[in-house]
């Protein structure tokens, strides 16, 4: 009866897994504004070549550089833990395991890719990275990684999160980074948004525009932009989570999970845990794989599969993804990391292939689940993670009703110690469920309609 | 070149180590107000018998109950980590290891004893625990532990910390506990202090008085008090830290540490890491063992070894300890967990036996060390822990000057994610070094002079 399944360093995976190699249909390329596929060189002003190569790679396994491994060892392999306390509280016959990414220095899965991105930029002689952040998980992860490689770091933080989670900026500052609220008046993109919507809570799409503008606008050419989710190379770096979890489940004596559950915003936490199991599913394993999104920002369950912009002002190529439209500004829910209008192209493609079973859940059920988890297991999770836990509780209760033993694996993407104001608001009864209004959906569909349907390309 | 040394669950120690069994002179007993040794029965209104037996035990090894082990497994064995990043930043030939207790649900070493204390109280049929907390580490640990055993929990939090670290109370609330600032108007002890010193920042001594009063005043008799440090049974429960660290250092191929360094307030973090090595030192090993305290609250380096009260209003027995006097109200430094006028009797006894080499360090050097550690190693530590790191940096620089290889082991007692306002104040230049004024020392000595010198008893 083992609670924590640790791996030693020499058992840690030495290569990342690239789902693009195994999807039944080859993934769609990003498109330039004129509709032609983006050539790798066109991305060179934004990303270093090491990452661009990974972005377009169809190689199944990509070696993790030694320098990256050396930093990952600081908190990896991360523990896989059996949730005995939650199982007991629910009286479920299900065996529930979670992969605990909250043990990283920045408190979430984000450093897995931050370290890799800082490494490839350093290798290319870059001196400074810019980025956006929602709840602050990604911004602090990149600040941490930049400190390890001696890179400067500037973070545009979505205003609503900047105000809800003031200590995130202190964290970034402690690692030597600067963090300002977005939209800001320091970029053209930010000023344009402020002129149109002076009271906007901000969005990841806006913050991305600002961060990309600052990177490509550096006349010295030594600044690049880093994205914490959505892109293929980010999904790639996160697969170490699921690769470790597979080994650990084996050590726990399980033949594998029946269900894999993770919250999904841009897609990186979900992809990291799930893609190695998607591979098994493609090869015939019976696994239900569930990405869980907030019902107030339901790109997978209510969005359209289109070629859409990754940001608000058109600094990025068109990406083939499930999207609510790049003009969509999500409500200020506390799960700031899930407030993104689109979805990673690889996650979107896996949905189109019928490999995933997305769900959307309301905020209150998620906070209730988080409190139940804190009291039964002890860990106070991030509001993002609470979406996965709410779904786990639904599935564990169903297993009880059906009297079915099953193995549920979920991703504990991060702790909520910088999100305690959200818990306070929940206890004070100040939170509500936010569903999309019919008008919002109509606006979203109208925005989406102006962009090419990605499915047309997939069929072509 | 291993960074993280994990142990598996079956390698975790199954018994706690009791230093009382090995000290050259038997430890002095606590005294009742009339000067007679306290009989175990007299403590029964405050603690359950299982803990009282441990408090007075001279048995060397005490088995850890299975129910306690099952909960410790959630985060234990905790990692021992080699600080390659810090070593490189300092260019030192020293090999620096730290035992990382920040991975516990409450973020510090405190749950090690909270779980054990909640267990023995539950076993005795107790329904509710009261306690005090400084920075909030202990209060949240007990809240976590009580949630696991279905106990009610009420925490009196020192007012200055309550205001500096508002999210600590959210954490306790998430685990179902209540937390109020101390001194409060809900107890006689609190009201008396407020009448005398309406603007007091509070102190652990005051908060202890309040918590004990609330426990013994419950007419149903089903409430007890839990102390997070100072007492023998608390030191005992924390020794799992050092016992694990010894095994891990062996696995890392080290013959043992040359120096063991930990911050010290009431003594539990220090004792937990150090006592198993104090045993080795008693048996002849050459180890320098350094407790580090804040220069604004220097009980070990400036206090007197006396029989003093553990609290302000005399709810506790007289304890043989290094003390600044129970009337001493420490300055509002951010290391709230180190703001205690006295020192654990077992730690005090080890100092008297010449086994320890205490140091006192100023606040600014400690914050500077914490920032250097965050940037080189990635972990943002608690202000308490920063005292250990500042001393480690001194020792590592000395090793560099002397060209000496040596092995330094230090205790990373907790993370600082709920203490980021302290880092903000540091960056804003708002912090200063607070040394005791000659008047404060005189007042402290005068208070101490009214109490019996413990050394007289030791010689008797």
Tab-separated table of C-alpha atoms in Angstrom, chain A residues 30-455:
chain	number	residue	atom	x	y	z
A	30	UNK	CA	0.245	27.259	-39.154
A	31	UNK	CA	-0.643	29.741	-41.885
A	32	UNK	CA	0.716	33.190	-42.682
A	33	UNK	CA	-1.829	36.032	-43.045
A	34	UNK	CA	-1.932	35.372	-46.821
A	35	UNK	CA	-3.049	31.775	-46.227
A	36	UNK	CA	0.227	30.107	-47.189
A	37	UNK	CA	1.900	27.714	-44.722
A	38	UNK	CA	4.367	29.499	-42.465
A	39	UNK	CA	7.973	28.706	-43.272
A	40	UNK	CA	10.254	28.032	-40.275
A	41	UNK	CA	12.472	31.045	-41.150
A	42	UNK	CA	9.453	33.311	-40.749
A	43	UNK	CA	9.313	32.412	-37.070
A	44	UNK	CA	12.967	33.226	-36.456
A	45	UNK	CA	12.273	36.754	-35.222
A	46	UNK	CA	10.141	35.276	-32.453
A	47	UNK	CA	11.734	31.946	-31.505
A	48	UNK	CA	15.249	30.442	-31.616
A	49	UNK	CA	15.874	27.774	-34.255
A	50	UNK	CA	16.135	24.928	-31.701
A	51	UNK	CA	12.505	25.480	-30.738
A	52	UNK	CA	11.298	26.099	-34.296
A	53	UNK	CA	12.750	22.747	-35.326
A	54	UNK	CA	10.796	21.066	-32.557
A	55	UNK	CA	7.678	23.014	-33.518
A	56	UNK	CA	7.619	21.527	-37.014
A	57	UNK	CA	9.162	18.154	-36.203
A	58	UNK	CA	7.432	14.881	-36.958
A	59	UNK	CA	10.062	12.846	-35.132
A	60	UNK	CA	8.501	10.629	-32.453
A	61	UNK	CA	11.182	10.942	-29.751
A	62	UNK	CA	13.336	14.029	-29.213
A	63	UNK	CA	16.307	13.835	-26.844
A	64	UNK	CA	16.285	16.083	-23.784
A	65	UNK	CA	19.597	18.000	-23.581
A	66	UNK	CA	21.799	17.215	-20.565
A	67	UNK	CA	21.691	20.852	-19.381
A	68	UNK	CA	17.896	20.712	-19.303
A	69	UNK	CA	17.891	17.378	-17.477
A	70	UNK	CA	20.266	18.777	-14.857
A	71	UNK	CA	17.747	21.491	-13.990
A	72	UNK	CA	14.693	19.218	-14.173
A	73	UNK	CA	16.384	16.976	-11.593
A	74	UNK	CA	15.834	19.695	-9.008
A	75	UNK	CA	12.213	18.564	-8.662
A	76	UNK	CA	11.808	15.653	-11.087
A	77	UNK	CA	10.833	12.886	-11.378
A	78	UNK	CA	7.776	14.361	-9.666
A	79	UNK	CA	5.778	12.099	-7.339
A	80	UNK	CA	2.825	10.016	-8.447
A	81	UNK	CA	0.531	9.780	-5.474
A	82	UNK	CA	-2.396	7.533	-4.585
A	83	UNK	CA	-5.318	9.620	-3.267
A	84	UNK	CA	-6.301	7.284	-0.444
A	85	UNK	CA	-7.834	10.136	1.535
A	86	UNK	CA	-10.093	11.248	-1.316
A	87	UNK	CA	-11.073	7.657	-2.127
A	88	UNK	CA	-12.086	7.112	1.504
A	89	UNK	CA	-14.011	10.394	1.665
A	90	UNK	CA	-15.964	9.406	-1.468
A	91	UNK	CA	-16.339	5.726	-0.561
A	92	UNK	CA	-15.447	4.892	-4.151
A	93	UNK	CA	-14.103	1.588	-5.470
A	94	UNK	CA	-12.026	3.603	-7.966
A	95	UNK	CA	-8.275	3.797	-7.409
A	96	UNK	CA	-7.317	7.432	-7.863
A	97	UNK	CA	-3.759	8.526	-8.650
A	98	UNK	CA	-2.457	12.000	-9.270
A	99	UNK	CA	0.763	13.232	-10.787
A	100	UNK	CA	1.932	16.041	-8.546
A	101	UNK	CA	3.501	18.906	-10.518
A	102	UNK	CA	3.042	21.355	-7.632
A	103	UNK	CA	6.467	20.397	-6.265
A	104	UNK	CA	8.377	22.475	-8.833
A	105	UNK	CA	10.034	25.737	-7.704
A	106	UNK	CA	7.317	27.817	-9.383
A	107	UNK	CA	4.595	25.500	-8.071
A	108	UNK	CA	3.224	24.075	-11.317
A	109	UNK	CA	4.063	22.057	-14.432
A	110	UNK	CA	5.175	25.220	-16.264
A	111	UNK	CA	8.902	25.028	-15.439
A	112	UNK	CA	9.134	21.805	-17.508
A	113	UNK	CA	8.997	23.876	-20.674
A	114	UNK	CA	10.347	27.128	-19.237
A	115	UNK	CA	13.691	25.471	-18.563
A	116	UNK	CA	13.838	23.989	-22.063
A	117	UNK	CA	12.873	27.273	-23.733
A	118	UNK	CA	15.389	29.300	-21.722
A	119	UNK	CA	18.054	26.734	-22.627
A	120	UNK	CA	17.475	26.895	-26.411
A	121	UNK	CA	17.364	30.696	-26.309
A	122	UNK	CA	20.577	30.865	-24.305
A	123	UNK	CA	22.169	28.482	-26.816
A	124	UNK	CA	21.182	30.876	-29.624
A	125	UNK	CA	22.834	33.821	-27.873
A	126	UNK	CA	19.578	35.476	-26.832
A	127	UNK	CA	19.823	37.883	-23.872
A	128	UNK	CA	16.199	38.553	-22.937
A	129	UNK	CA	12.825	36.803	-23.079
A	130	UNK	CA	9.367	38.359	-23.016
A	131	UNK	CA	6.154	36.566	-22.298
A	132	UNK	CA	2.534	36.788	-21.189
A	133	UNK	CA	1.004	35.136	-18.148
A	134	UNK	CA	-2.534	34.494	-16.973
A	135	UNK	CA	-2.715	33.389	-13.351
A	136	UNK	CA	1.042	33.878	-13.109
A	137	UNK	CA	2.095	30.236	-13.169
A	138	UNK	CA	3.816	30.577	-16.514
A	139	UNK	CA	5.338	33.996	-15.860
A	140	UNK	CA	6.919	32.833	-12.633
A	141	UNK	CA	8.128	29.621	-14.256
A	142	UNK	CA	9.891	31.583	-16.994
A	143	UNK	CA	11.307	34.020	-14.429
A	144	UNK	CA	12.742	31.040	-12.536
A	145	UNK	CA	14.195	29.494	-15.704
A	146	UNK	CA	15.713	32.757	-16.927
A	147	UNK	CA	17.421	33.209	-13.545
A	148	UNK	CA	19.070	29.804	-13.992
A	149	UNK	CA	20.505	30.767	-17.403
A	150	UNK	CA	21.255	34.429	-16.683
A	151	UNK	CA	18.623	35.748	-19.109
A	152	UNK	CA	16.637	38.934	-18.616
A	153	UNK	CA	12.887	38.352	-18.381
A	154	UNK	CA	9.836	40.601	-18.820
A	155	UNK	CA	6.314	39.373	-18.161
A	156	UNK	CA	2.986	40.898	-19.248
A	157	UNK	CA	0.416	39.663	-16.722
A	158	UNK	CA	-3.309	39.694	-17.513
A	159	UNK	CA	-4.689	42.579	-15.454
A	160	UNK	CA	-7.475	40.680	-13.644
A	161	UNK	CA	-4.983	38.084	-12.405
A	162	UNK	CA	-2.396	40.771	-11.602
A	163	UNK	CA	-4.930	42.242	-9.197
A	164	UNK	CA	-6.266	38.936	-7.831
A	165	UNK	CA	-2.832	37.413	-7.223
A	166	UNK	CA	-0.456	40.198	-6.156
A	167	UNK	CA	2.230	37.848	-4.829
A	168	UNK	CA	2.896	36.366	-8.238
A	169	UNK	CA	4.760	39.522	-9.229
A	170	UNK	CA	6.769	39.367	-5.980
A	171	UNK	CA	7.758	35.835	-6.927
A	172	UNK	CA	8.904	36.939	-10.393
A	173	UNK	CA	10.786	39.845	-8.874
A	174	UNK	CA	12.540	37.539	-6.419
A	175	UNK	CA	13.844	35.642	-9.446
A	176	UNK	CA	14.965	38.925	-11.004
A	177	UNK	CA	12.207	39.371	-13.613
A	178	UNK	CA	9.931	42.351	-14.172
A	179	UNK	CA	6.171	41.932	-14.354
A	180	UNK	CA	3.638	44.546	-15.506
A	181	UNK	CA	-0.144	44.370	-15.894
A	182	UNK	CA	-1.603	43.935	-19.397
A	183	UNK	CA	-2.976	45.724	-21.314
A	184	UNK	CA	-0.209	48.241	-20.637
A	185	UNK	CA	0.591	51.568	-22.187
A	186	UNK	CA	4.123	50.415	-23.065
A	187	UNK	CA	3.144	48.745	-26.353
A	188	UNK	CA	1.133	49.786	-29.375
A	189	UNK	CA	-1.093	46.717	-28.978
A	190	UNK	CA	-1.758	47.541	-25.327
A	191	UNK	CA	-2.541	51.191	-26.033
A	192	UNK	CA	-5.008	50.242	-28.781
A	193	UNK	CA	-6.891	47.902	-26.475
A	194	UNK	CA	-6.945	50.461	-23.671
A	195	UNK	CA	-8.381	53.051	-26.060
A	196	UNK	CA	-11.177	50.680	-27.090
A	197	UNK	CA	-11.811	48.975	-23.720
A	198	UNK	CA	-10.334	51.047	-20.875
A	199	UNK	CA	-11.867	48.787	-18.193
A	200	UNK	CA	-10.943	45.442	-19.749
A	201	UNK	CA	-9.792	42.746	-17.300
A	202	UNK	CA	-7.270	41.808	-19.978
A	203	UNK	CA	-6.810	38.458	-21.668
A	204	UNK	CA	-4.033	36.118	-22.660
A	205	UNK	CA	-4.613	37.100	-26.295
A	206	UNK	CA	-3.904	40.759	-25.487
A	207	UNK	CA	-0.895	39.976	-23.305
A	208	UNK	CA	0.586	37.783	-26.050
A	209	UNK	CA	0.308	40.668	-28.521
A	210	UNK	CA	2.198	42.916	-26.130
A	211	UNK	CA	4.936	40.409	-25.373
A	212	UNK	CA	5.516	39.535	-29.050
A	213	UNK	CA	5.591	43.225	-29.983
A	214	UNK	CA	8.234	43.924	-27.328
A	215	UNK	CA	10.357	40.988	-28.502
A	216	UNK	CA	10.347	41.680	-32.230
A	217	UNK	CA	10.719	45.425	-31.588
A	218	UNK	CA	14.107	45.085	-29.888
A	219	UNK	CA	16.525	46.747	-32.348
A	220	UNK	CA	19.478	44.695	-31.051
A	221	UNK	CA	17.734	41.505	-32.179
A	222	UNK	CA	18.708	39.726	-28.949
A	223	UNK	CA	15.201	39.466	-27.491
A	224	UNK	CA	12.827	36.601	-28.188
A	225	UNK	CA	9.351	35.673	-27.074
A	226	UNK	CA	8.417	32.570	-25.074
A	227	UNK	CA	4.953	31.024	-25.040
A	228	UNK	CA	3.842	28.905	-22.079
A	229	UNK	CA	1.273	26.788	-23.891
A	230	UNK	CA	-0.545	26.201	-27.220
A	231	UNK	CA	2.454	25.507	-29.466
A	232	UNK	CA	3.746	22.065	-30.410
A	233	UNK	CA	7.143	22.471	-28.772
A	234	UNK	CA	5.481	23.362	-25.469
A	235	UNK	CA	3.300	20.248	-25.592
A	236	UNK	CA	6.441	18.273	-26.381
A	237	UNK	CA	8.365	19.514	-23.325
A	238	UNK	CA	5.466	18.704	-21.033
A	239	UNK	CA	5.191	15.061	-22.090
A	240	UNK	CA	7.777	14.178	-19.468
A	241	UNK	CA	4.826	14.306	-17.022
A	242	UNK	CA	2.890	11.496	-18.681
A	243	UNK	CA	5.998	9.474	-19.501
A	244	UNK	CA	6.973	9.439	-15.838
A	245	UNK	CA	3.401	8.696	-14.770
A	246	UNK	CA	3.287	5.615	-17.011
A	247	UNK	CA	6.407	4.183	-15.373
A	248	UNK	CA	5.085	5.007	-11.930
A	249	UNK	CA	1.688	3.369	-12.525
A	250	UNK	CA	3.526	0.230	-13.591
A	251	UNK	CA	5.575	0.350	-10.384
A	252	UNK	CA	2.316	0.697	-8.461
A	253	UNK	CA	1.222	-2.555	-10.052
A	254	UNK	CA	-1.464	-1.077	-12.307
A	255	UNK	CA	-1.799	-2.269	-15.908
A	256	UNK	CA	-2.683	1.342	-16.820
A	257	UNK	CA	-5.330	3.995	-16.265
A	258	UNK	CA	-8.960	3.588	-17.389
A	259	UNK	CA	-9.398	7.345	-17.359
A	260	UNK	CA	-6.904	10.185	-17.694
A	261	UNK	CA	-8.201	13.570	-16.578
A	262	UNK	CA	-6.552	16.997	-16.653
A	263	UNK	CA	-7.631	20.613	-16.806
A	264	UNK	CA	-7.131	22.392	-20.092
A	265	UNK	CA	-6.638	26.058	-20.986
A	266	UNK	CA	-4.039	26.474	-23.700
A	267	UNK	CA	-3.405	22.749	-23.513
A	268	UNK	CA	0.066	22.228	-22.072
A	269	UNK	CA	-0.824	20.660	-18.722
A	270	UNK	CA	-3.349	18.377	-20.340
A	271	UNK	CA	-1.070	17.397	-23.218
A	272	UNK	CA	1.838	16.778	-20.875
A	273	UNK	CA	-0.026	14.191	-18.874
A	274	UNK	CA	-2.253	12.797	-21.607
A	275	UNK	CA	-0.248	12.526	-24.858
A	276	UNK	CA	1.742	9.422	-23.866
A	277	UNK	CA	-1.622	7.779	-23.103
A	278	UNK	CA	-3.128	9.089	-26.360
A	279	UNK	CA	-0.336	7.118	-28.019
A	280	UNK	CA	-1.527	3.984	-26.196
A	281	UNK	CA	-5.087	4.719	-27.266
A	282	UNK	CA	-4.054	5.088	-30.906
A	283	UNK	CA	-2.364	1.696	-30.521
A	284	UNK	CA	-5.603	0.152	-29.248
A	285	UNK	CA	-5.672	0.624	-25.464
A	286	UNK	CA	-9.082	1.316	-23.933
A	287	UNK	CA	-8.623	4.639	-22.179
A	288	UNK	CA	-11.011	7.528	-21.786
A	289	UNK	CA	-9.035	10.765	-21.943
A	290	UNK	CA	-10.827	13.823	-20.607
A	291	UNK	CA	-9.660	17.435	-20.928
A	292	UNK	CA	-11.698	19.635	-18.544
A	293	UNK	CA	-12.272	23.300	-19.332
A	294	UNK	CA	-14.212	26.056	-17.520
A	295	UNK	CA	-17.780	26.532	-18.734
A	296	UNK	CA	-17.048	30.262	-18.961
A	297	UNK	CA	-14.287	29.691	-21.547
A	298	UNK	CA	-15.278	26.486	-23.344
A	299	UNK	CA	-13.124	26.469	-26.470
A	300	UNK	CA	-13.235	22.670	-26.904
A	301	UNK	CA	-16.917	22.116	-26.153
A	302	UNK	CA	-18.415	25.303	-27.651
A	303	UNK	CA	-15.746	26.741	-29.956
A	304	UNK	CA	-15.234	26.228	-33.691
A	305	UNK	CA	-12.332	24.347	-35.260
A	306	UNK	CA	-10.877	27.161	-37.347
A	307	UNK	CA	-7.679	28.807	-38.402
A	308	UNK	CA	-7.556	31.616	-35.853
A	309	UNK	CA	-5.046	34.065	-34.474
A	310	UNK	CA	-3.208	33.088	-31.296
A	311	UNK	CA	-3.336	36.647	-30.012
A	312	UNK	CA	-5.676	39.591	-30.275
A	313	UNK	CA	-3.821	41.961	-32.587
A	314	UNK	CA	-2.455	39.557	-35.185
A	315	UNK	CA	1.203	39.266	-34.191
A	316	UNK	CA	0.995	35.463	-34.473
A	317	UNK	CA	0.362	33.167	-37.441
A	318	UNK	CA	-3.043	31.540	-37.936
A	319	UNK	CA	-3.264	28.328	-35.946
A	320	UNK	CA	-5.622	25.405	-36.612
A	321	UNK	CA	-7.500	25.200	-33.335
A	322	UNK	CA	-10.766	25.045	-31.468
A	323	UNK	CA	-11.434	28.678	-30.734
A	324	UNK	CA	-13.980	31.074	-29.337
A	325	UNK	CA	-12.479	33.748	-31.589
A	326	UNK	CA	-9.429	35.841	-30.751
A	327	UNK	CA	-11.652	38.782	-29.759
A	328	UNK	CA	-13.222	36.731	-26.984
A	329	UNK	CA	-12.412	38.152	-23.519
A	330	UNK	CA	-13.177	35.485	-20.910
A	331	UNK	CA	-14.843	36.338	-17.598
A	332	UNK	CA	-12.494	37.002	-14.657
A	333	UNK	CA	-12.648	33.527	-13.160
A	334	UNK	CA	-9.930	32.644	-10.656
A	335	UNK	CA	-8.596	29.887	-12.912
A	336	UNK	CA	-6.722	32.550	-14.872
A	337	UNK	CA	-4.585	29.953	-16.613
A	338	UNK	CA	-7.683	28.582	-18.380
A	339	UNK	CA	-8.777	31.954	-19.762
A	340	UNK	CA	-7.636	31.435	-23.373
A	341	UNK	CA	-9.832	31.755	-26.444
A	342	UNK	CA	-8.143	28.938	-28.361
A	343	UNK	CA	-6.661	25.510	-27.836
A	344	UNK	CA	-3.332	23.920	-28.691
A	345	UNK	CA	-3.387	22.663	-32.316
A	346	UNK	CA	-2.222	19.197	-31.229
A	347	UNK	CA	-4.975	18.941	-28.601
A	348	UNK	CA	-7.482	20.242	-31.144
A	349	UNK	CA	-6.303	17.674	-33.682
A	350	UNK	CA	-6.646	14.858	-31.134
A	351	UNK	CA	-10.226	15.977	-30.470
A	352	UNK	CA	-10.934	15.964	-34.221
A	353	UNK	CA	-9.520	12.456	-34.410
A	354	UNK	CA	-12.027	11.345	-31.770
A	355	UNK	CA	-9.318	10.502	-29.249
A	356	UNK	CA	-10.486	12.836	-26.457
A	357	UNK	CA	-13.734	13.403	-24.520
A	358	UNK	CA	-13.770	17.077	-23.461
A	359	UNK	CA	-15.987	18.375	-20.633
A	360	UNK	CA	-16.778	21.900	-19.407
A	361	UNK	CA	-17.431	22.512	-15.697
A	362	UNK	CA	-18.758	25.499	-13.724
A	363	UNK	CA	-16.622	27.420	-11.250
A	364	UNK	CA	-18.508	26.627	-8.017
A	365	UNK	CA	-18.402	22.858	-8.460
A	366	UNK	CA	-14.662	23.189	-9.051
A	367	UNK	CA	-14.015	25.186	-5.869
A	368	UNK	CA	-16.170	22.747	-3.901
A	369	UNK	CA	-14.041	19.911	-5.258
A	370	UNK	CA	-10.847	21.757	-4.367
A	371	UNK	CA	-11.966	22.213	-0.762
A	372	UNK	CA	-12.973	18.542	-0.522
A	373	UNK	CA	-9.541	17.604	-1.867
A	374	UNK	CA	-7.728	19.939	0.560
A	375	UNK	CA	-9.558	18.430	3.522
A	376	UNK	CA	-9.154	14.795	2.458
A	377	UNK	CA	-5.694	14.888	0.876
A	378	UNK	CA	-4.156	18.002	2.401
A	379	UNK	CA	-3.033	19.736	-0.781
A	380	UNK	CA	-4.505	23.142	-1.659
A	381	UNK	CA	-4.606	23.121	-5.457
A	382	UNK	CA	-4.660	25.883	-8.046
A	383	UNK	CA	-8.118	26.911	-9.302
A	384	UNK	CA	-7.086	25.483	-12.692
A	385	UNK	CA	-6.402	22.071	-11.169
A	386	UNK	CA	-9.759	22.122	-9.380
A	387	UNK	CA	-11.430	21.500	-12.747
A	388	UNK	CA	-9.690	18.150	-13.043
A	389	UNK	CA	-10.596	17.232	-9.466
A	390	UNK	CA	-14.271	18.087	-9.967
A	391	UNK	CA	-14.349	15.714	-12.938
A	392	UNK	CA	-12.478	13.038	-10.969
A	393	UNK	CA	-15.089	13.286	-8.229
A	394	UNK	CA	-17.873	12.879	-10.814
A	395	UNK	CA	-16.171	9.792	-12.223
A	396	UNK	CA	-15.393	8.317	-8.797
A	397	UNK	CA	-19.026	8.736	-7.745
A	398	UNK	CA	-20.163	7.073	-10.966
A	399	UNK	CA	-17.792	4.178	-10.263
A	400	UNK	CA	-19.419	3.847	-6.835
A	401	UNK	CA	-22.929	3.844	-8.310
A	402	UNK	CA	-21.913	1.252	-10.876
A	403	UNK	CA	-19.894	-0.735	-8.346
A	404	UNK	CA	-16.969	-0.632	-10.759
A	405	UNK	CA	-13.298	-0.780	-9.880
A	406	UNK	CA	-11.326	1.463	-12.143
A	407	UNK	CA	-8.085	3.384	-12.249
A	408	UNK	CA	-8.322	7.146	-12.584
A	409	UNK	CA	-5.187	9.186	-13.205
A	410	UNK	CA	-5.363	12.944	-12.965
A	411	UNK	CA	-2.936	15.826	-13.269
A	412	UNK	CA	-2.327	17.983	-10.228
A	413	UNK	CA	-0.974	20.831	-12.311
A	414	UNK	CA	-0.156	23.228	-9.493
A	415	UNK	CA	-0.736	24.369	-5.925
A	416	UNK	CA	-3.045	27.225	-5.021
A	417	UNK	CA	-0.911	29.001	-2.433
A	418	UNK	CA	-0.784	32.149	-4.560
A	419	UNK	CA	-4.499	31.836	-5.320
A	420	UNK	CA	-5.866	31.851	-1.781
A	421	UNK	CA	-7.832	35.030	-2.464
A	422	UNK	CA	-9.964	32.875	-4.768
A	423	UNK	CA	-10.661	30.473	-1.923
A	424	UNK	CA	-11.510	33.453	0.316
A	425	UNK	CA	-14.016	34.724	-2.272
A	426	UNK	CA	-15.494	31.258	-2.515
A	427	UNK	CA	-15.935	30.950	1.268
A	428	UNK	CA	-17.424	34.458	1.360
A	429	UNK	CA	-20.057	33.396	-1.205
A	430	UNK	CA	-18.807	35.975	-3.697
A	431	UNK	CA	-18.256	33.588	-6.605
A	432	UNK	CA	-20.835	32.488	-9.128
A	433	UNK	CA	-21.085	30.180	-12.085
A	434	UNK	CA	-20.466	32.058	-15.285
A	435	UNK	CA	-21.991	30.526	-18.388
A	436	UNK	CA	-21.544	32.032	-21.821
A	437	UNK	CA	-24.543	34.137	-22.835
A	438	UNK	CA	-26.175	33.367	-26.202
A	439	UNK	CA	-24.910	36.790	-27.340
A	440	UNK	CA	-21.352	35.942	-26.376
A	441	UNK	CA	-21.559	32.686	-28.287
A	442	UNK	CA	-23.016	34.494	-31.302
A	443	UNK	CA	-20.232	37.102	-31.216
A	444	UNK	CA	-17.680	34.340	-30.855
A	445	UNK	CA	-19.106	32.399	-33.809
A	446	UNK	CA	-19.234	35.569	-35.910
A	447	UNK	CA	-15.566	36.265	-35.223
A	448	UNK	CA	-14.733	32.648	-35.980
A	449	UNK	CA	-16.771	32.683	-39.197
A	450	UNK	CA	-14.396	35.233	-40.679
A	451	UNK	CA	-11.572	32.697	-40.459
A	452	UNK	CA	-11.021	29.575	-42.535
A	453	UNK	CA	-12.508	26.367	-41.171
A	454	UNK	CA	-9.570	24.174	-40.289
A	455	UNK	CA	-11.606	21.059	-41.036
